[in-house]
Coordinates of C-alpha atoms in Angstrom, one line a residue:
M22 CA 0.2 0.1 -0.2
K23 CA 0.8 3.3 -1.1
I24 CA 0.1 6.2 1.3
G25 CA 0.6 9.9 1.2
T26 CA 2.6 12.3 3.0
N27 CA 2.8 16.5 3.3
P28 CA 5.0 19.0 2.6
A29 CA 4.9 21.9 5.5
A30 CA 4.4 24.8 4.5
A31 CA 5.2 28.7 5.3
G32 CA 3.3 30.7 8.2
A33 CA 1.3 33.1 8.9
P34 CA 0.9 36.1 11.2
D35 CA -1.0 36.7 14.4
R36 CA -4.3 38.6 14.0
R37 CA -6.9 38.7 16.1
P38 CA -9.6 40.8 17.3
T39 CA -10.7 42.5 20.3
K40 CA -13.5 40.5 22.0
A41 CA -17.0 41.7 22.2
A42 CA -20.8 40.4 21.8
M43 CA -23.9 39.9 23.1
S44 CA -27.4 38.5 22.3
R45 CA -27.7 39.2 18.3
R46 CA -30.8 40.0 18.6
T47 CA -35.1 39.3 20.5
L48 CA -36.6 36.4 18.7
V49 CA -40.5 36.2 19.4
R50 CA -41.6 33.1 19.9
S51 CA -44.4 32.8 21.6
I52 CA -44.4 29.0 22.4
G53 CA -46.5 27.2 24.9
A54 CA -44.8 24.9 27.3
V55 CA -45.5 21.5 26.4
G56 CA -43.1 18.4 26.6
A57 CA -42.5 14.8 28.5
L58 CA -39.5 12.5 29.0
A59 CA -38.5 10.2 27.7
A60 CA -37.4 7.1 29.2
L61 CA -33.2 6.6 27.5
A62 CA -32.5 4.0 25.7
G63 CA -29.5 2.5 25.7
C64 CA -26.4 1.8 23.6
T65 CA -24.9 -1.2 23.3
T66 CA -21.1 -0.2 24.4
S67 CA -17.2 -2.0 23.8
D68 CA -16.4 -3.6 25.7
E69 CA -15.8 -2.2 29.8
D70 CA -12.4 -1.8 30.2
P71 CA -10.5 -0.9 34.2
G72 CA -8.1 1.5 31.7
R73 CA -5.7 3.4 33.4
S74 CA -7.4 5.5 35.4
V75 CA -5.7 9.2 35.2
K76 CA -7.2 12.0 37.7
D77 CA -7.0 15.4 36.3
H78 CA -9.5 17.8 37.8
T79 CA -7.7 21.4 36.7
V80 CA -9.3 23.6 34.4
P81 CA -8.1 23.8 30.9
G82 CA -6.3 26.3 29.1
N83 CA -6.1 26.3 25.7
G84 CA -2.9 25.1 24.2
G85 CA -1.9 27.0 20.9
H86 CA -0.9 26.1 16.6
D87 CA 0.2 27.9 14.1
N88 CA -2.0 27.8 11.2
T89 CA -2.4 24.4 10.7
H90 CA -4.8 24.0 8.5
G91 CA -3.3 26.1 6.4
N92 CA 0.0 26.8 5.1
G93 CA 1.3 27.6 8.7
Q94 CA 5.2 25.5 9.6
H95 CA 4.5 25.0 13.5
D96 CA 6.8 23.0 15.9
E97 CA 5.3 19.6 16.5
T98 CA 7.1 19.5 20.2
H99 CA 4.8 17.4 22.3
D100 CA 5.0 16.3 25.8
G101 CA 3.9 13.1 27.4
S102 CA 0.3 14.2 28.7
G103 CA -0.5 15.2 25.2
Q104 CA -0.6 18.9 25.3
W105 CA 0.3 21.3 21.8
N106 CA 3.7 23.0 23.4
G107 CA 4.2 25.6 19.6
S108 CA 3.4 28.7 19.5
D109 CA 0.1 30.8 20.5
Q110 CA 0.2 32.0 16.9
G111 CA -3.3 31.3 14.9
D112 CA -4.7 29.3 17.9
P113 CA -7.8 28.6 16.7
N114 CA -9.3 28.5 20.7
G115 CA -7.4 31.3 21.8
D116 CA -10.0 34.0 21.7
I117 CA -13.0 31.4 23.0
N118 CA -13.3 31.4 26.8
T119 CA -13.3 28.1 28.3
L120 CA -17.0 27.7 31.0
T121 CA -15.3 25.5 34.3
S122 CA -17.1 22.6 35.7
K123 CA -18.9 23.0 39.1
A124 CA -19.1 18.9 39.5
P125 CA -16.4 17.1 40.1
L126 CA -14.9 15.5 36.9
P127 CA -14.1 12.0 36.5
A128 CA -10.7 10.3 36.4
R129 CA -10.6 9.8 32.7
F130 CA -10.1 6.5 30.9
R131 CA -12.5 4.1 33.2
A132 CA -15.9 4.7 31.5
P133 CA -16.4 1.9 28.0
L134 CA -17.4 4.0 25.1
P135 CA -20.8 3.8 24.0
I136 CA -21.9 3.0 20.0
P137 CA -25.3 4.6 18.8
E138 CA -27.5 2.9 18.8
Q139 CA -27.8 1.6 14.6
L140 CA -31.7 2.6 14.0
K141 CA -33.7 -0.4 12.3
P142 CA -36.4 1.0 9.5
V143 CA -40.2 0.5 10.6
R144 CA -41.1 0.6 7.0
R145 CA -39.3 -1.0 3.4
T146 CA -40.9 -0.4 -0.1
A147 CA -38.4 -1.8 -3.4
D148 CA -36.5 1.8 -2.8
T149 CA -37.2 3.4 0.6
D150 CA -36.4 2.9 3.6
Y151 CA -38.5 4.4 6.7
Y152 CA -37.8 5.5 10.6
E153 CA -39.3 6.7 13.0
I154 CA -37.3 9.6 15.7
V155 CA -38.5 11.1 18.3
Q156 CA -37.2 14.1 18.9
S157 CA -37.7 14.0 23.9
A158 CA -36.4 15.4 26.7
A159 CA -35.1 12.2 28.8
T160 CA -32.2 11.4 31.3
A161 CA -28.4 10.2 30.8
E162 CA -26.1 9.1 33.8
I163 CA -23.0 11.7 31.9
I164 CA -20.6 12.4 34.5
P165 CA -21.1 9.4 37.3
G166 CA -23.1 9.7 40.1
L167 CA -25.0 13.0 38.8
R168 CA -28.6 13.1 36.5
T169 CA -28.0 15.2 33.3
E170 CA -31.4 16.3 31.5
I171 CA -30.6 16.2 28.0
M172 CA -32.4 16.6 24.5
G173 CA -32.4 13.5 22.4
Y174 CA -33.0 12.4 19.5
N175 CA -34.8 9.0 20.6
G176 CA -34.0 10.5 23.8
T177 CA -30.1 9.4 23.8
F178 CA -27.0 11.4 23.5
P179 CA -25.4 11.1 20.5
G180 CA -29.0 9.8 18.2
P181 CA -29.2 6.7 16.7
T182 CA -27.6 6.4 13.6
I183 CA -28.9 6.2 10.7
T184 CA -27.7 4.0 7.8
Q185 CA -28.5 4.9 3.7
D186 CA -27.9 1.5 1.5
P187 CA -26.3 2.7 -2.0
G188 CA -29.1 4.0 -4.1
R189 CA -31.6 3.8 -1.0
R190 CA -34.0 6.8 -0.4
V191 CA -34.2 7.4 3.1
V192 CA -37.3 8.5 4.5
V193 CA -37.4 9.6 8.6
T194 CA -40.8 10.6 10.4
H195 CA -39.3 12.8 13.4
R196 CA -42.1 13.7 16.0
N197 CA -41.3 17.0 18.7
D198 CA -42.1 16.2 21.7
L199 CA -40.2 18.6 23.2
P200 CA -41.4 22.2 24.3
V201 CA -39.7 24.3 21.5
P202 CA -39.8 24.1 17.7
T203 CA -36.4 22.4 16.4
V204 CA -35.2 21.9 12.4
V205 CA -33.8 18.3 11.5
H206 CA -30.6 19.3 9.1
L207 CA -28.3 16.2 7.2
H208 CA -25.2 17.8 7.3
G209 CA -23.0 17.0 5.1
G210 CA -26.5 15.8 2.7
T211 CA -28.0 16.3 -1.4
T212 CA -31.5 16.9 -0.6
A213 CA -34.0 18.7 -1.4
Y214 CA -35.3 22.3 -0.2
D215 CA -38.2 21.1 1.4
S216 CA -36.0 18.5 3.5
D217 CA -33.0 20.2 3.8
G218 CA -33.5 21.7 7.3
Y219 CA -33.6 25.3 6.7
P220 CA -33.1 27.9 9.3
T221 CA -37.1 28.7 9.3
D222 CA -38.8 25.9 8.5
F223 CA -39.9 24.8 12.3
L224 CA -41.4 21.6 13.9
L225 CA -43.3 23.3 15.8
P226 CA -44.8 20.9 18.9
A227 CA -47.9 20.3 20.0
E228 CA -48.9 23.7 21.9
T229 CA -48.2 26.5 20.3
Y230 CA -48.7 29.5 19.1
G231 CA -48.2 31.3 15.7
T232 CA -47.2 29.7 12.6
F233 CA -43.5 31.0 11.5
P234 CA -41.1 33.7 14.0
A235 CA -41.3 36.9 13.8
M236 CA -38.4 39.2 14.8
P237 CA -37.6 42.9 16.3
A238 CA -35.4 45.0 14.5
M239 CA -32.2 44.8 16.8
P240 CA -28.6 46.0 16.3
G241 CA -26.9 44.9 13.1
M242 CA -30.4 43.8 11.4
P243 CA -33.0 45.0 10.5
A244 CA -37.3 43.9 11.7
M245 CA -38.4 40.7 9.5
S246 CA -40.8 37.7 9.2
D247 CA -40.0 34.6 6.8
P248 CA -43.6 33.9 5.7
D249 CA -41.8 31.2 3.3
A250 CA -41.2 29.3 6.1
L251 CA -42.2 26.0 5.6
V252 CA -43.6 24.8 8.9
S253 CA -45.1 21.9 10.1
R254 CA -46.9 20.2 13.6
L255 CA -45.9 17.7 15.9
R256 CA -44.6 15.5 13.0
R257 CA -43.0 15.6 9.6
D258 CA -41.7 13.4 7.1
Y259 CA -38.0 14.3 5.9
T260 CA -36.6 12.8 2.2
Y261 CA -33.3 11.8 2.0
P262 CA -32.3 10.1 -2.2
P263 CA -29.5 8.5 -2.4
Q264 CA -27.0 9.9 -2.1
P265 CA -23.5 11.0 -4.5
R266 CA -21.2 8.5 -3.1
A267 CA -20.3 7.3 0.3
A268 CA -19.7 9.8 3.5
T269 CA -19.8 9.9 7.0
L270 CA -22.6 12.9 7.0
W271 CA -24.5 13.6 10.3
Y272 CA -27.8 14.8 11.5
H273 CA -28.7 17.9 13.5
D274 CA -30.5 20.8 15.6
H275 CA -30.2 23.7 13.6
R276 CA -32.9 25.9 14.4
M277 CA -33.1 29.4 14.2
D278 CA -30.8 31.4 17.2
F279 CA -30.9 28.3 18.9
T280 CA -28.6 25.6 17.6
G281 CA -26.0 25.8 20.3
A282 CA -28.6 25.0 23.0
S283 CA -29.6 22.4 21.2
V284 CA -27.0 20.9 19.5
Y285 CA -25.5 21.0 22.7
R286 CA -27.5 19.4 24.6
G287 CA -27.5 17.1 23.0
L288 CA -29.8 17.7 19.6
A289 CA -27.2 15.3 17.0
G290 CA -26.9 12.2 15.6
F291 CA -24.6 10.5 12.9
H292 CA -26.2 9.1 9.5
I293 CA -23.8 7.2 7.5
A294 CA -24.2 6.5 3.7
H295 CA -22.8 3.6 2.0
D296 CA -21.9 3.1 -1.9
A297 CA -21.2 0.1 -4.2
Q298 CA -17.6 0.3 -4.6
E299 CA -17.0 1.2 -0.9
Q300 CA -18.5 -1.2 0.1
A301 CA -16.9 -3.7 -2.0
L302 CA -12.8 -1.9 -0.6
P303 CA -11.5 -4.2 1.3
L304 CA -11.6 -1.7 4.5
P305 CA -12.0 -3.1 8.6
K306 CA -16.0 -3.3 8.3
G307 CA -18.8 -4.5 11.4
S308 CA -18.0 -3.9 14.7
R309 CA -14.7 -1.9 13.4
D310 CA -16.1 0.6 11.6
V311 CA -16.5 2.6 14.6
P312 CA -17.9 6.8 15.0
L313 CA -16.4 9.0 17.4
M314 CA -18.2 12.2 17.8
I315 CA -16.1 13.9 20.0
A316 CA -17.4 17.1 21.2
D317 CA -16.6 19.4 24.4
R318 CA -19.1 20.2 27.3
A319 CA -19.6 21.9 31.2
F320 CA -20.8 21.0 33.8
A321 CA -22.9 22.4 36.1
A322 CA -22.7 20.7 40.3
D323 CA -26.0 18.9 40.3
G324 CA -25.1 17.0 36.6
S325 CA -27.0 19.6 34.4
F326 CA -25.6 21.0 31.3
L327 CA -23.1 24.7 31.7
Y328 CA -24.8 26.0 28.9
P329 CA -24.2 30.6 29.0
A330 CA -28.2 31.1 27.5
L331 CA -29.7 34.3 28.0
D332 CA -32.9 32.4 27.7
A333 CA -32.5 29.1 29.2
T334 CA -35.7 27.9 28.4
M335 CA -34.6 28.3 24.7
R336 CA -38.6 29.8 23.5
T337 CA -37.7 33.8 23.6
T338 CA -34.3 35.3 23.6
P339 CA -31.2 34.4 21.4
G340 CA -27.9 34.7 22.2
V341 CA -24.9 34.0 24.9
D342 CA -23.3 35.4 27.7
K343 CA -21.3 38.3 26.8
P344 CA -18.0 36.7 27.7
Y345 CA -19.4 34.1 25.3
A346 CA -20.3 35.1 22.3
N347 CA -16.7 34.3 20.6
G348 CA -17.8 30.5 21.3
V349 CA -18.8 28.5 24.5
M350 CA -16.5 25.7 25.1
G351 CA -16.6 23.1 28.1
D352 CA -13.4 21.4 30.1
V353 CA -15.4 18.1 30.2
I354 CA -13.9 16.0 26.7
L355 CA -17.1 13.6 26.2
V356 CA -17.0 10.7 22.4
N357 CA -20.0 9.3 21.9
G358 CA -20.9 10.6 25.3
A359 CA -19.0 9.7 27.3
P360 CA -16.5 11.3 29.4
W361 CA -13.0 10.5 28.2
P362 CA -13.9 6.8 27.4
V363 CA -11.8 3.4 27.1
M364 CA -12.3 1.2 24.2
K365 CA -10.9 -2.5 23.9
V366 CA -9.9 -3.4 20.2
D367 CA -8.1 -6.0 18.5
A368 CA -4.6 -6.1 17.6
A369 CA -5.5 -5.9 13.9
R370 CA -7.0 -2.4 11.7
Y371 CA -10.2 0.2 12.6
R372 CA -12.1 2.0 10.4
F373 CA -12.8 5.9 12.7
R374 CA -15.3 8.0 11.0
I375 CA -14.8 11.5 13.0
L376 CA -17.2 14.3 14.1
N377 CA -16.5 16.8 15.9
A378 CA -19.6 17.7 16.9
S379 CA -18.5 20.3 19.5
N380 CA -20.2 24.3 19.3
A381 CA -16.8 25.9 18.8
R382 CA -13.4 23.8 19.4
T383 CA -10.3 23.1 17.6
Y384 CA -8.2 19.7 17.9
Q385 CA -5.6 18.4 17.2
L386 CA -5.5 14.7 17.2
A387 CA -2.4 12.5 18.0
L388 CA -1.9 9.3 18.7
D389 CA 0.3 8.3 22.4
G390 CA 1.5 5.3 22.0
S391 CA 1.8 4.2 18.6
S392 CA 4.2 5.5 15.8
E393 CA 1.7 4.5 13.6
G394 CA -0.6 7.5 13.3
F395 CA -3.3 8.2 11.4
T396 CA -4.0 6.5 8.1
Q397 CA -6.9 9.2 6.9
I398 CA -9.0 7.6 3.7
G399 CA -11.8 10.0 3.8
T400 CA -13.3 13.6 4.7
D401 CA -16.9 15.2 4.6
H402 CA -17.9 13.6 1.7
G403 CA -16.7 10.2 1.4
L404 CA -13.7 8.9 0.1
L405 CA -10.0 9.9 -1.0
A406 CA -8.3 8.6 -4.3
A407 CA -5.3 8.0 -2.4
P408 CA -5.0 6.9 1.0
L409 CA -3.1 9.6 3.5
R410 CA -0.4 9.3 5.9
Q411 CA -1.4 12.2 8.6
D412 CA 0.8 12.2 12.0
T413 CA -1.9 15.2 13.7
L414 CA -5.7 15.5 12.2
V415 CA -6.9 19.2 12.7
I416 CA -10.0 19.0 13.1
A417 CA -13.0 22.3 13.5
A418 CA -16.2 22.3 14.7
A419 CA -18.3 20.3 12.3
E420 CA -15.6 18.3 10.1
R421 CA -15.1 14.9 9.5
Y422 CA -11.8 12.7 9.4
D423 CA -12.5 9.1 8.3
V424 CA -8.8 7.0 9.5
I425 CA -7.6 3.7 9.9
I426 CA -5.7 3.1 12.8
D427 CA -4.2 -0.2 12.8
F428 CA -2.9 -2.2 16.3
G429 CA -1.6 -4.8 15.0
R430 CA 1.3 -4.5 15.4
H431 CA 0.9 -3.9 18.8
K432 CA 1.0 -6.5 21.7
V433 CA -2.1 -7.5 24.1
G434 CA -1.7 -4.4 26.5
D435 CA -0.7 -2.8 24.9
E436 CA -2.4 1.0 25.5
I437 CA -2.7 3.8 23.1
T438 CA -4.6 7.2 23.9
L439 CA -5.3 9.4 21.0
V440 CA -5.1 13.2 22.9
N441 CA -5.2 17.1 22.0
R442 CA -2.7 18.8 20.9
L443 CA -4.6 22.3 21.5
G444 CA -6.2 21.5 25.2
S445 CA -4.1 21.0 28.2
G446 CA -5.4 19.8 31.5
S447 CA -8.6 18.1 30.9
T448 CA -8.8 19.1 27.8
A449 CA -5.5 16.8 26.6
A450 CA -7.1 13.8 26.4
V451 CA -10.3 12.1 24.2
M452 CA -10.2 8.8 25.1
R453 CA -7.5 5.2 25.1
F454 CA -7.5 2.4 23.1
V455 CA -6.4 -0.6 25.3
V456 CA -5.3 -4.1 22.6
A457 CA -7.3 -6.7 24.9
R458 CA -6.9 -9.8 21.9
A459 CA -4.8 -11.2 19.6
T460 CA -7.2 -12.0 16.3
K461 CA -6.4 -12.2 12.1
D462 CA -7.2 -9.2 10.2
T463 CA -8.5 -9.5 6.8
S464 CA -8.5 -6.5 6.7
S465 CA -6.7 -3.8 4.2
V466 CA -6.3 0.0 2.9
P467 CA -6.0 -0.3 -1.4
A468 CA -2.9 1.9 -3.4
T469 CA -6.3 3.1 -5.1
L470 CA -10.0 4.5 -3.4
S471 CA -12.0 6.6 -4.6
G472 CA -12.2 8.1 -8.7
T473 CA -12.8 11.1 -7.2
T474 CA -11.0 14.5 -8.9
A475 CA -9.6 17.9 -8.4
I476 CA -11.9 20.8 -9.9
T477 CA -9.5 22.7 -12.3
P478 CA -10.5 26.4 -11.5
S479 CA -11.3 28.2 -15.2
G480 CA -12.1 32.0 -15.3
S481 CA -16.0 30.8 -17.5
M482 CA -16.5 30.4 -13.6
T483 CA -18.7 32.7 -11.4
Q484 CA -16.2 33.9 -8.9
R485 CA -17.5 35.4 -5.5
I486 CA -16.2 37.2 -2.6
M487 CA -18.2 36.0 0.9
K488 CA -16.5 37.8 4.1
F489 CA -16.9 36.1 7.6
H490 CA -16.5 39.5 10.3
R491 CA -17.4 41.2 12.9
G492 CA -20.0 44.1 13.2
G493 CA -19.7 47.3 14.5
Q494 CA -22.1 45.8 17.5
G495 CA -20.4 42.8 17.7
E496 CA -22.8 40.9 16.1
W497 CA -21.3 38.4 13.5
L498 CA -22.3 38.9 9.5
I499 CA -21.5 38.2 6.2
N500 CA -20.9 40.4 3.6
D501 CA -21.7 43.3 6.4
Q502 CA -25.7 41.5 6.2
A503 CA -27.1 39.6 9.1
F504 CA -29.4 36.5 8.2
D505 CA -32.5 37.4 7.0
P506 CA -34.0 35.0 5.3
S507 CA -36.0 37.4 2.5
V508 CA -31.7 37.8 0.6
S509 CA -30.3 35.9 -1.2
L510 CA -26.3 36.5 -1.1
A511 CA -26.3 34.3 -4.4
D512 CA -28.3 32.7 -7.5
V513 CA -26.5 29.8 -8.4
P514 CA -27.4 27.9 -11.2
A515 CA -28.5 24.2 -10.6
G516 CA -25.1 21.7 -11.5
S517 CA -23.3 24.7 -11.5
T518 CA -19.6 25.0 -10.1
E519 CA -18.5 28.1 -9.3
L520 CA -15.4 29.5 -7.5
W521 CA -15.9 31.4 -4.0
T522 CA -13.1 33.7 -1.5
V523 CA -13.9 33.4 1.9
V524 CA -12.1 36.0 4.2
S525 CA -12.4 35.9 7.4
D526 CA -11.2 37.9 10.3
F527 CA -11.4 35.1 12.3
H528 CA -11.6 31.4 12.9
H529 CA -14.5 30.7 11.0
P530 CA -15.0 27.1 10.1
F531 CA -17.1 27.4 6.1
H532 CA -20.2 25.1 5.7
I533 CA -22.9 25.7 2.6
H534 CA -25.6 23.0 2.4
N535 CA -26.5 20.8 -1.0
A536 CA -23.2 21.2 -2.1
T537 CA -19.2 20.0 -2.0
V538 CA -16.3 21.7 -1.6
Q539 CA -12.9 21.2 -3.0
V540 CA -10.2 23.7 -1.8
V541 CA -8.2 25.6 -4.4
S542 CA -5.8 27.6 -2.5
R543 CA -5.4 29.4 0.9
D544 CA -4.2 32.9 0.8
G545 CA -2.6 32.1 -2.9
R546 CA -0.6 30.4 -2.1
A547 CA -1.6 25.3 -2.2
P548 CA -4.0 24.5 0.0
G549 CA -3.3 22.7 3.6
P550 CA -2.5 18.9 4.4
Y551 CA -6.0 18.6 5.8
D552 CA -7.8 20.2 2.8
H553 CA -7.3 16.7 1.2
G554 CA -11.0 15.2 -1.3
W555 CA -14.4 16.9 -1.3
K556 CA -15.4 18.2 2.0
D557 CA -18.7 20.9 3.1
T558 CA -16.7 22.9 6.0
V559 CA -13.8 24.5 5.6
F560 CA -11.7 25.6 8.4
V561 CA -11.3 29.9 7.3
N562 CA -8.2 31.0 9.2
K563 CA -8.1 34.4 11.1
G564 CA -6.8 36.4 8.6
E565 CA -7.0 34.1 5.9
K566 CA -8.8 34.1 2.4
V567 CA -9.4 30.4 1.1
Q568 CA -10.6 29.8 -2.5
L569 CA -13.1 27.7 -2.4
A570 CA -14.1 25.4 -6.0
I571 CA -17.7 24.8 -4.8
R572 CA -19.9 22.6 -7.1
F573 CA -23.9 22.8 -6.3
S574 CA -26.6 20.2 -6.3
T575 CA -29.0 20.4 -9.2
H576 CA -31.9 19.9 -6.2
K577 CA -33.6 23.8 -7.0
G578 CA -35.0 25.9 -3.5
R579 CA -32.8 28.0 -1.4
Y580 CA -30.5 26.6 1.3
V581 CA -27.9 28.7 3.8
F582 CA -24.1 28.7 3.6
H583 CA -22.9 30.0 8.2
C584 CA -19.8 29.9 10.6
H585 CA -20.1 26.3 12.1
N586 CA -18.6 27.8 15.8
L587 CA -22.8 27.9 16.1
E588 CA -23.1 30.5 18.9
H589 CA -20.9 32.8 15.8
E590 CA -23.8 31.2 13.3
D591 CA -26.7 31.9 16.3
M592 CA -26.0 35.0 16.2
G593 CA -25.9 35.9 12.3
M594 CA -23.2 34.6 11.0
M595 CA -25.4 32.6 7.8
A596 CA -27.1 33.7 4.7
T597 CA -28.4 32.1 2.0
F598 CA -28.6 31.3 -1.2
R599 CA -30.8 30.1 -4.6
I600 CA -30.1 27.4 -6.7
T601 CA -32.2 28.4 -9.0

């Protein structure tokens, strides 16, 4: 097997904006108090293992890195704890405050890694699989001995995994038993506009007043309403056509102004799309194909989620307390809903589908206790053309990596720790693997993974500039415009390819719906080491200009693009575009 490597490139200066911000606006919802506690559905877990516990109740700081998503040369110095010791220039977490848990933090590497339940269809036809999900409140024991109230798909965090087989359509009926409206977005999906999860297309709970949101004027934006919103009450069918490529997608709440709070409380799950080409490859399968949802959270003394919302009921006033307007980070690292878990593994190759489901935190993942590193085989929108060796993975909010970790060269009893070099204290470790069994491994990683090709930019392509920046009153804007459903910043022909240049004054994960993206350049230079393949979320460094080739789907209608720092998104950094 031939695996490519990544060259280093030149650095970039540090440009840090002044901290500021507040709630973007007061949103009139007038929602009745309705909801029910649901029983927490069980997750299957990996085999239990006591692991080697390391007590660490340190309040985290933030390590730094030097533009590792772009062309930044960085010093990969690394101590035994997994803490990043390089320069703090360009640190994507450096301007974001971390919430400190009031609950006592558990010892690390004690909890077995949960594996989200795989949802079974309630009905199948010749070409369609039908699923049902209830969005409900529930309680979960995340911190040992304490109960945490969550908002969950089928009452679980993460929600159940939906699998989409080659050539098959998926219809998911969602029932909203929560006391607030919700919106379901299939992140990375190729989807018709009415099932994409436009942020005002509410699924209302049973007892509500009104049918669509109306918003008064606030600093930086006018009063508005959205009469074009497609609003449902209690139940809604979301229809997903066969996906064009095998990919690790995920579904999450996308309600206007409250996405940060709802995802933080648990409304997120995996959606795995397959195709025939991927299924024919000799990659690890079954129990050795493992989804990993990484998310940071903080906990109050009673075990509840600690989130600095201006309105904890999520009914009227959006936004967060001023110190957290740059984003919300927590001091507890969860993987599949468990704090710093441990997973027993065979001495064999494993495929891990890694998702950063954090609101704002960026990670630099590395393996302590192994010289093998990661073999990257895919990214947001599916397999790479060929496998790529990565010593570290810088993963911003909403990005995904598809990687192989080969435990076959380790002996039984070896411990390999997944660490975060952009963390310190309690955020420096993510989870641990313990090699528990010798076994025969018939999997392999072929030299050719897919037939994907790079887009060649041409002068005939429409070019646009999208400026992501903070406004004069602390709001987050795109091209001087806070989100307004009635304003389209781009009308694009169905199936077309355009060149967009995203300009940023802060660290912003750029995400676009119903399109696939290739990175063309960063500040006029080559793409960075983590830019390979087809993506839907691209990390843009502070002060950087990133040129993107964006191929739009043939589904027509209105969609959005936005920053996937969820607090930025909630406070205006989102815009409509239309596929015509």
